Short mmCIF file of C-alpha atoms in Angstrom, two decimals:
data_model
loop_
_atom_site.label_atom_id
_atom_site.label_comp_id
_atom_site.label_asym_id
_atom_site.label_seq_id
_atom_site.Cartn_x
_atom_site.Cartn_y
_atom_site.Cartn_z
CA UNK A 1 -3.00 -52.29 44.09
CA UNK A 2 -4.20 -53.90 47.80
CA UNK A 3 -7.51 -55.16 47.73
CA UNK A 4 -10.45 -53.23 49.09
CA UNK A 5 -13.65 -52.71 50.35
CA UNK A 6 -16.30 -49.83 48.85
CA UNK A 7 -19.00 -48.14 50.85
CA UNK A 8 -21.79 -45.89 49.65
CA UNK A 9 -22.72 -43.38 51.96
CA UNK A 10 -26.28 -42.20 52.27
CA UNK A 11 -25.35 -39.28 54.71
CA UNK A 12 -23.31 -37.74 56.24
CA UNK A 13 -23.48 -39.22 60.24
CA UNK A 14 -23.42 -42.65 58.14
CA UNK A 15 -20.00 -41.60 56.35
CA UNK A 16 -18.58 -40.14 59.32
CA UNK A 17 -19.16 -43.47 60.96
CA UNK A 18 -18.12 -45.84 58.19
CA UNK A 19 -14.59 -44.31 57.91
CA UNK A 20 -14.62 -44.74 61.76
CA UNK A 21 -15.23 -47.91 61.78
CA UNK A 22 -12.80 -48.53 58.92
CA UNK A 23 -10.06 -47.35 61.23
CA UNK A 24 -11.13 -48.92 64.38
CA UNK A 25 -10.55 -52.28 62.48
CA UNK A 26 -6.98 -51.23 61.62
CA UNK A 27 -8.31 -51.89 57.67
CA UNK A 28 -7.64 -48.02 57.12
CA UNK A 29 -10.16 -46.32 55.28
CA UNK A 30 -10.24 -43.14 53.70
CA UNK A 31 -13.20 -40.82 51.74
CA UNK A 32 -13.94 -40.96 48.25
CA UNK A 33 -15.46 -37.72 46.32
CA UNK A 34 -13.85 -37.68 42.37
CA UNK A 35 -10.73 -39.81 43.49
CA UNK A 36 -8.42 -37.89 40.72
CA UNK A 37 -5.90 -37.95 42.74
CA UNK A 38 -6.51 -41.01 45.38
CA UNK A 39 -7.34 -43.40 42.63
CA UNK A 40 -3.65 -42.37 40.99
CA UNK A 41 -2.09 -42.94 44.64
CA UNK A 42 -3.40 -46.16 44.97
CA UNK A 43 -2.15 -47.14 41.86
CA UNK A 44 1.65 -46.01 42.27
CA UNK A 45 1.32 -47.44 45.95
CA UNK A 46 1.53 -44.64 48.17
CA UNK A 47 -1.52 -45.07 49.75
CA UNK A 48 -3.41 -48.43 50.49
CA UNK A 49 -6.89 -47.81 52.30
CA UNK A 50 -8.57 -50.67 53.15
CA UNK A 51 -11.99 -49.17 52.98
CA UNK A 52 -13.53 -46.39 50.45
CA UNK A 53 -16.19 -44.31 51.63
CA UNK A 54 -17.80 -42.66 48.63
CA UNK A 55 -19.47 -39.66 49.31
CA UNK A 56 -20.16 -38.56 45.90
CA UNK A 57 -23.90 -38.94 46.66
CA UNK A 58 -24.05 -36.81 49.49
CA UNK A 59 -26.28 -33.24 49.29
CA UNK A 60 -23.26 -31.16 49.22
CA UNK A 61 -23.40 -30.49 45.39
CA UNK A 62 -24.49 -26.91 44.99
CA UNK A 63 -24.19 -23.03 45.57
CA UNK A 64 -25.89 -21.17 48.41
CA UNK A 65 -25.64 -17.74 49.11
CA UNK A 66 -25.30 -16.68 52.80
CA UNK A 67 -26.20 -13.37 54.84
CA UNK A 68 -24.27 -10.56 53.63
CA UNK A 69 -23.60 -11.66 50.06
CA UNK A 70 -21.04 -14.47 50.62
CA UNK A 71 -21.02 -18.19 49.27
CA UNK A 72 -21.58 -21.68 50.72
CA UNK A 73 -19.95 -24.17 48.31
CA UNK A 74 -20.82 -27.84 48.59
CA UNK A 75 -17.69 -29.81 49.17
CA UNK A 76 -19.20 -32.85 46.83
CA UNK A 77 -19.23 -29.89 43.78
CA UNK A 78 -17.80 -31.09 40.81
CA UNK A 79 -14.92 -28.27 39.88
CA UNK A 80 -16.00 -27.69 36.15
CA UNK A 81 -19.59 -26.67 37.61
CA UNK A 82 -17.99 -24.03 40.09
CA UNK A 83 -15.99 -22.73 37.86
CA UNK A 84 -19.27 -21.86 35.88
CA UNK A 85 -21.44 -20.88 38.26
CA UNK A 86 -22.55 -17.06 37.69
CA UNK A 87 -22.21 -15.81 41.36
CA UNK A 88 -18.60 -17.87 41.54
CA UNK A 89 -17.65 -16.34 38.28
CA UNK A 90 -19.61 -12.33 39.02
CA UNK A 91 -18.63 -12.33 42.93
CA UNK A 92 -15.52 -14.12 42.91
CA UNK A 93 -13.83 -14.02 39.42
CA UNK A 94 -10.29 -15.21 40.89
CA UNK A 95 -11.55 -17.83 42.19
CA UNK A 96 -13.42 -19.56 38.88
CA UNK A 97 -9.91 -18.39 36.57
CA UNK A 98 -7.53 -20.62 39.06
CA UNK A 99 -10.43 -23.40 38.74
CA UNK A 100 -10.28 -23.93 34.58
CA UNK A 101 -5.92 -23.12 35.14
CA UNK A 102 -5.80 -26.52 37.07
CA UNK A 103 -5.71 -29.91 35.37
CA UNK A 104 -7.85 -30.18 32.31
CA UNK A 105 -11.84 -30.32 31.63
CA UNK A 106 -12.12 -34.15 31.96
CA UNK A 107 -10.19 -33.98 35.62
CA UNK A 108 -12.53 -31.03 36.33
CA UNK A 109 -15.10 -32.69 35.58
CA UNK A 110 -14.81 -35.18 38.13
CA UNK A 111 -12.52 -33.61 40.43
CA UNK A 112 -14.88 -32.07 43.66
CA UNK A 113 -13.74 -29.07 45.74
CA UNK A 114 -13.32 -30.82 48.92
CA UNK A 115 -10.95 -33.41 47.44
CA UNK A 116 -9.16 -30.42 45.45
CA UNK A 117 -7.95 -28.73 49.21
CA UNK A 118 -7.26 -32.77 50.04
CA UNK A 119 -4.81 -33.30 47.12
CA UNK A 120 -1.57 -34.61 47.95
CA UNK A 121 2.21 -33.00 46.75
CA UNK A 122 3.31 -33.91 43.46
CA UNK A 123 6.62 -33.99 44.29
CA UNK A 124 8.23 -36.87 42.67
CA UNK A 125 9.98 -38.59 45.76
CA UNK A 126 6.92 -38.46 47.23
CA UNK A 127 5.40 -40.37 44.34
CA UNK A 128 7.94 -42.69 44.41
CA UNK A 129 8.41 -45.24 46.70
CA UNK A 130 11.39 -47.07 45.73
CA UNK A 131 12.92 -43.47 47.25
CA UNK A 132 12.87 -42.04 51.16
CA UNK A 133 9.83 -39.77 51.93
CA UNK A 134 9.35 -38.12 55.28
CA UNK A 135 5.87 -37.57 54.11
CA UNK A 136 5.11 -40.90 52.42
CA UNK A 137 7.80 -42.53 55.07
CA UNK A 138 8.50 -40.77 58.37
CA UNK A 139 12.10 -40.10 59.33
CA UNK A 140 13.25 -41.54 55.97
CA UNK A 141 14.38 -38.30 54.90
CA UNK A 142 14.07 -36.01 52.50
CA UNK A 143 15.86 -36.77 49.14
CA UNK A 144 14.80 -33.70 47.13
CA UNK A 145 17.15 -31.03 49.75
CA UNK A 146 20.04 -32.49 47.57
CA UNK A 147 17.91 -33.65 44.79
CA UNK A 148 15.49 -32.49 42.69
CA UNK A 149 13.65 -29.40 43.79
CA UNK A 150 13.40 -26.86 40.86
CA UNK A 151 9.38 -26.92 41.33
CA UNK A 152 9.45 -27.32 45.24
CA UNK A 153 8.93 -24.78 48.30
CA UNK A 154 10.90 -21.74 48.84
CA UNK A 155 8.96 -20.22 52.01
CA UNK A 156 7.92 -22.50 55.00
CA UNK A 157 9.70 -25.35 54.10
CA UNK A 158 11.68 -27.39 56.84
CA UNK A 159 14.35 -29.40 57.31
CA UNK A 160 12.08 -32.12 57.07
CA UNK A 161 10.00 -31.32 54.18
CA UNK A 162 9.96 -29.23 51.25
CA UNK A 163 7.03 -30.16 49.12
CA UNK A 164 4.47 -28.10 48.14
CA UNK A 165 0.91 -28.13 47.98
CA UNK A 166 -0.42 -27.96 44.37
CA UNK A 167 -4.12 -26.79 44.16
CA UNK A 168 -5.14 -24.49 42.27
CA UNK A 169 -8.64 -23.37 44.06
CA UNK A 170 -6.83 -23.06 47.63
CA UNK A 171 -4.90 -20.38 46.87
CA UNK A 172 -7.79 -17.84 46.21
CA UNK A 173 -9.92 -18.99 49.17
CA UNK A 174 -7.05 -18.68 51.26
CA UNK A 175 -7.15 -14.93 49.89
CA UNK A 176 -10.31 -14.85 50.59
CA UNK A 177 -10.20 -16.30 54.07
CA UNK A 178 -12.83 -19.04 53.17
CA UNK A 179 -14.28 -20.86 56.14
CA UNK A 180 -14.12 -24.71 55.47
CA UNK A 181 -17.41 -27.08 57.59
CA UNK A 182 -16.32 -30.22 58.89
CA UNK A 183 -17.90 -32.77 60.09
CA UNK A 184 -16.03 -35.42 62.16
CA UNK A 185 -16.43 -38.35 65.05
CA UNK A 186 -16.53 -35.49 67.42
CA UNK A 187 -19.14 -33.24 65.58
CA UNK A 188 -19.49 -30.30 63.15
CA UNK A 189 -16.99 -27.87 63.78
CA UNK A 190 -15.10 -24.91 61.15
CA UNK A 191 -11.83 -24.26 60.44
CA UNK A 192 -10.82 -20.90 58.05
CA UNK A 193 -8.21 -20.31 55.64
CA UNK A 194 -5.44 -20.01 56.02
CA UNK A 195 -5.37 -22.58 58.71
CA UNK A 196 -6.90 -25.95 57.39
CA UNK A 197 -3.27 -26.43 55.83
CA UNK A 198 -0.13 -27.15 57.64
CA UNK A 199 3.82 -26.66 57.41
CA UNK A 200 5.56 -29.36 57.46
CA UNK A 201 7.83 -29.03 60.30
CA UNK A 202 9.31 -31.84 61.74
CA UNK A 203 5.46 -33.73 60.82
CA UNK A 204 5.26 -33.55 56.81
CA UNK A 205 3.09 -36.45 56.97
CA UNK A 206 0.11 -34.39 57.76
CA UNK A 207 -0.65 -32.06 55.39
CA UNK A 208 -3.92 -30.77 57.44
CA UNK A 209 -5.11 -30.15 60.81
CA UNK A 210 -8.11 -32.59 59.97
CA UNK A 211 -8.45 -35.66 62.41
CA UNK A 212 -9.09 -38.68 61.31
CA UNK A 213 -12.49 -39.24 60.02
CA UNK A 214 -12.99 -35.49 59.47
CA UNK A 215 -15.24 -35.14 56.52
CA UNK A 216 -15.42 -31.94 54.51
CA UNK A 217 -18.54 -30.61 54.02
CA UNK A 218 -18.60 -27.04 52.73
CA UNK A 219 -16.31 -24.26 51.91
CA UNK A 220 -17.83 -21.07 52.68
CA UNK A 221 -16.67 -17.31 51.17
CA UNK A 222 -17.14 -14.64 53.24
CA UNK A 223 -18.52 -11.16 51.88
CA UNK A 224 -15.91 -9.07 50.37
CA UNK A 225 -17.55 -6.73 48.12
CA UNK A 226 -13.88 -5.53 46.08
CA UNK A 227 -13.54 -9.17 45.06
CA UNK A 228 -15.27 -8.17 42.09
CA UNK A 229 -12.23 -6.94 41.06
CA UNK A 230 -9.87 -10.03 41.36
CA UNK A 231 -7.40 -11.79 39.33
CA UNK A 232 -5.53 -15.22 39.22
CA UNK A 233 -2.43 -15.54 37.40
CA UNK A 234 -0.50 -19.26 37.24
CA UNK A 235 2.90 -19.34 35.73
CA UNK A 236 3.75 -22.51 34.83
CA UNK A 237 6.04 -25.04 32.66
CA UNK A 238 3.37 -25.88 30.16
CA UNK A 239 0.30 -23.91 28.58
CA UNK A 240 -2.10 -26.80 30.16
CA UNK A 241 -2.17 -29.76 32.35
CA UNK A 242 0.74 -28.48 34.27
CA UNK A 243 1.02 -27.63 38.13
CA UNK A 244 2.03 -23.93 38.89
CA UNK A 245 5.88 -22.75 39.26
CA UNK A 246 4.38 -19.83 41.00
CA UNK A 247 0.72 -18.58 41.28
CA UNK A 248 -0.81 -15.54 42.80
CA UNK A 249 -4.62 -14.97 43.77
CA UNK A 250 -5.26 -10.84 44.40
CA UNK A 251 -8.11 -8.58 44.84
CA UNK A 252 -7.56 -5.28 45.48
CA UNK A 253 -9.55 -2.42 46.91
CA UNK A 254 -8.42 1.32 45.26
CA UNK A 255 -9.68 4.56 45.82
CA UNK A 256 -8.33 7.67 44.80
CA UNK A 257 -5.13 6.27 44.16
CA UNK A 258 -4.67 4.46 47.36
CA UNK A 259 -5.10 0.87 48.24
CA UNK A 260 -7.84 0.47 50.79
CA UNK A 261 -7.67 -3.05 50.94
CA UNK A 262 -5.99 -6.05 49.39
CA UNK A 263 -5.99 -9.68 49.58
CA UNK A 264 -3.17 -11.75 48.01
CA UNK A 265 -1.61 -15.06 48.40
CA UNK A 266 0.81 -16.96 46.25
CA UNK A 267 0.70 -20.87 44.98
CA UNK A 268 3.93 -23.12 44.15
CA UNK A 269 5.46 -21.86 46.62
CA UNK A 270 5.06 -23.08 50.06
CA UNK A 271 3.60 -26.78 51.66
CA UNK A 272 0.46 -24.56 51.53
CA UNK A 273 -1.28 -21.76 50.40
CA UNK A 274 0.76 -18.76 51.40
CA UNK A 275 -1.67 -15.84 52.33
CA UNK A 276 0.90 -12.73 51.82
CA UNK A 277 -0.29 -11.53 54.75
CA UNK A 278 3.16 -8.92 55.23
CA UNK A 279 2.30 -8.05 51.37
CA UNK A 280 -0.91 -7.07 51.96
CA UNK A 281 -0.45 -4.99 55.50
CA UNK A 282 2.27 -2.60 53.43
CA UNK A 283 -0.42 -2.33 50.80
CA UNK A 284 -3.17 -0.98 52.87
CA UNK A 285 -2.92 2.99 52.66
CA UNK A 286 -0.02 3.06 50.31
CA UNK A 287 0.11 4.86 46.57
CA UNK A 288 -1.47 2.20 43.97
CA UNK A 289 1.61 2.35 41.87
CA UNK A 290 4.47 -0.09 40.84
CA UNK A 291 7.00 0.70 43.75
CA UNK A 292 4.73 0.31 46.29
CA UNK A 293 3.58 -3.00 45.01
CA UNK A 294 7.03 -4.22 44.56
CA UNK A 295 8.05 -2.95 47.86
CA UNK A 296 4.94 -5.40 49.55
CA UNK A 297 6.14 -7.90 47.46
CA UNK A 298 9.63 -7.59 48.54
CA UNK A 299 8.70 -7.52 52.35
CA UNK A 300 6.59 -10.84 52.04
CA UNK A 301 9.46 -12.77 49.92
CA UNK A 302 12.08 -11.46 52.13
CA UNK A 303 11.35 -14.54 54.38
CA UNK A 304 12.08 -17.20 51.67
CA UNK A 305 15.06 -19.31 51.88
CA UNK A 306 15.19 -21.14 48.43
CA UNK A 307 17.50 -23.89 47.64
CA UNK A 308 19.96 -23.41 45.05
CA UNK A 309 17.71 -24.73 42.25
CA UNK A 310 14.42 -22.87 42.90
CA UNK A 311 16.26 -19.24 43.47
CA UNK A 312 14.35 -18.08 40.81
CA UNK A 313 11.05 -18.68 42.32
CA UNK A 314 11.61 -15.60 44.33
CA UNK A 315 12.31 -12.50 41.76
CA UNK A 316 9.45 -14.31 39.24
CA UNK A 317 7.02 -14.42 42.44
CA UNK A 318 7.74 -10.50 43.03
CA UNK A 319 7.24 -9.99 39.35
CA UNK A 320 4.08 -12.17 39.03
CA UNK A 321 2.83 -9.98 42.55
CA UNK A 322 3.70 -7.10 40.63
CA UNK A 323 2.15 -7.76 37.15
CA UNK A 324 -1.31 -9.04 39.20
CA UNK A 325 -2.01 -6.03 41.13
CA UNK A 326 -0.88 -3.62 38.04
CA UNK A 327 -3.28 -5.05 35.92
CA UNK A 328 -6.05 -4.65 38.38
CA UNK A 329 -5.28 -0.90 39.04
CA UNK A 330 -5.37 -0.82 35.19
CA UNK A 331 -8.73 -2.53 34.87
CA UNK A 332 -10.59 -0.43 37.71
#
C-alpha cells in the first residue's frame, strides 16, 4: 500500500478544501466516511490516494424529517443505525430491508450511506490489476465480454464496460427518486436519483457525475405516502455476505384493483441502479394482477442484451418483478 497522508475534517468548507488542495498538489486525495470499501481498494492496489480526508466527524449523522413527510438522511450515517431508525423502517420499509440484505452487521456498522452510493464494482477484473480494466485502466479493455461475466450487467452495459454497481441502499432511493446534497469547490448544489449514477459508455472510469472534490452531504426522500407499502427482495448466490444476482426495490399504489402508482427499480443488473421506469408507466392504470405485472416486466427487460453467461438474469429479473409486486397486492 503507497504511503499517505490523513486529515481530520472539522467541517464541511474545511473538507471541501482539503481534498482540493490534495489534488491541486497532484498527491490525489480522496474522502474518508467508513472506508469498507476504500480501505480494501487500497490494499489490492486499485486505488492509491495520496491524501485521506476523514469526514466521519462531520454533523451529517442523523434523521430529519422535511415538509410534507419526507426524510433528510445524513450522508456520515452509519448503515446499521438507518436501517433501525423507526421513520426509515415505518415510512420507508424497502429501504431499511435492502440495508440489513447488504454485507453483514460488522460492515454495517461502519459502512455510512454516502460511501454506500460511492462503492466501487466488484467485478473481479476490476479488482485485479495484474488484468486490463477500462475502469481501473482506460482503453485497456474489457476482459470480462469474453471472460467472466455470470454476475455482471445485462441492461446499459457498453462496449466498454459491463460492470455493475453493487449497493444495496441505491436501488430503493433510486425508486424513490431520492435527492442527494452535495457540496463541492463550486458550492452546494443537488442532484436526484436516478441521475447521480452513470453508464459506462465509452467513460467506465467514472461511475458518477460528481466532480472532483464533490462531497456528499445528505440523501433526501421525498414524500410518497404508498411507500408504506414497499418491499425489497435480493436474490443472490449465498444466504449472507453476498452481492445481489438480481434485486428489485417496489412500492406500489392499489385501489380497487388497479395500480395507481408504482415505483420499481432493479439491482445486479445494470452499472447503476436501474429505475424501471417503462415497468412502472404500463403499471399505472392497469389490473393489479399477474399478467399485467409480467407484461411491465417484460416491456422494461425487453431492452437487455445479456451476454451468453448472464442470459438468465433476464427471465429471473421478470420473475423476481413479478413475485415483488404479487406479494404486495397480497399484503394490502
Amino acid at each position: 500500500m503507497r504511503p499517505f497522508a490523513y486529515e481530520r475534517a472539522a467541517d464541511v468548507r474545511s473538507a471541501v478544501a482539503a481534498c482540493a488542495a490534495g489534488m491541486a498538489d497532484g498527491a490525489g486525495a480522496v474522502y474518508l466516511g467508513g472506508g469498507t470499501n476504500l480501505v480494501d481498494l487500497m490494499r489490492l492496489g486499485v486505488v492509491s490516494p495520496g491524501v485521506l480526508v476523514d469526514v466521519t466527524r462531520l454533523p451529517f449523522d442523523g434523521v430529519e424529517e422535511t415538509a410534507g413527510g419526507g426524510l433528510l438522511i445524513g450522508a456520515a450515517m452509519r448503515n446499521s443505525d438507518l436501517a433501525a431508525h423507526p421513520l426509515v423502517r415505518r415510512r420507508y420499509p424497502m429501504l431499511t430491508q435492502a440495508v440489513v440484505a447488504g454485507a453483514s452487521g460488522q460492515v454495517r456498522n461502519m459502512a455510512t450511506v454516502g460511501g454506500n452510493l460511492l462503492q466501487r464494482t466488484r467485478c473481479s477484473y476490476f479488482q485485479d490489476v495484474t488484468k486490463p480494466c477500462n475502469k481501473r485502466a482506460p482503453g485497456s479493455g474489457c476482459p470480462a465480454r469474453n471472460g467472466d461475466h455470470r454476475n455482471l450487467a445485462v441492461i446499459g452495459q457498453s462496449e466498454s464496460c459491463v460492470a455493475t454497481h453493487p449497493s444495496d441502499m441505491a436501488v430503493p432511493l433510486a425508486a424513490l427518486g431520492a435527492i442527494v446534497h452535495i457540496e463541492g469547490p463550486g458550492g452546494s448544489r443537488k442532484v436526484p436519483m436516478p441521475g447521480l449514477h452513470r453508464l459506462p459508455g465509452d467513460t467506465p472510469e467514472r461511475d458518477t457525475v460528481l466532480e472532483p472534490g464533490d462531497l456528499i452531504t445528505a440523501v433526501e426522500l421525498p414524500p410518497l405516502p404508498f411507500a408504506v407499502r414497499s418491499r425489497y427482495r435480493k436474490v443472490r448466490d449465498r444466504a449472507s455476505f453476498a452481492f445481489a444476482v438480481v434485486s428489485v426495490a417496489a412500492a406500489l399504489d392499489v385501489e380497487d384493483g388497479m395500480v395507481r402508482d408504482c415505483r420499481i427499480a432493479l439491482g445486479g443488473v445494470a452499472h447503476v441502479p436501474w429505475r424501471a421506469e417503462r415497468a412502472e408507466s404500463a403499471l399505472r392504470g392497469s389490473p393489479a394482477t399477474e399478467a399485467a405485472f409480467a407484461q411491465a416486466a417484460d416491456e422494461e427487460l425487453a431492452q437487455a442484451t445479456p451476454l451468453p453467461h448472464n442470459a438468465f438474469k433476464v427471465p429471473l429479473a421478470r420473475n423476481v418483478v413479478v413475485r415483488t409486486l404479487l406479494d404486495l397486492v397480497e399484503a394490502s
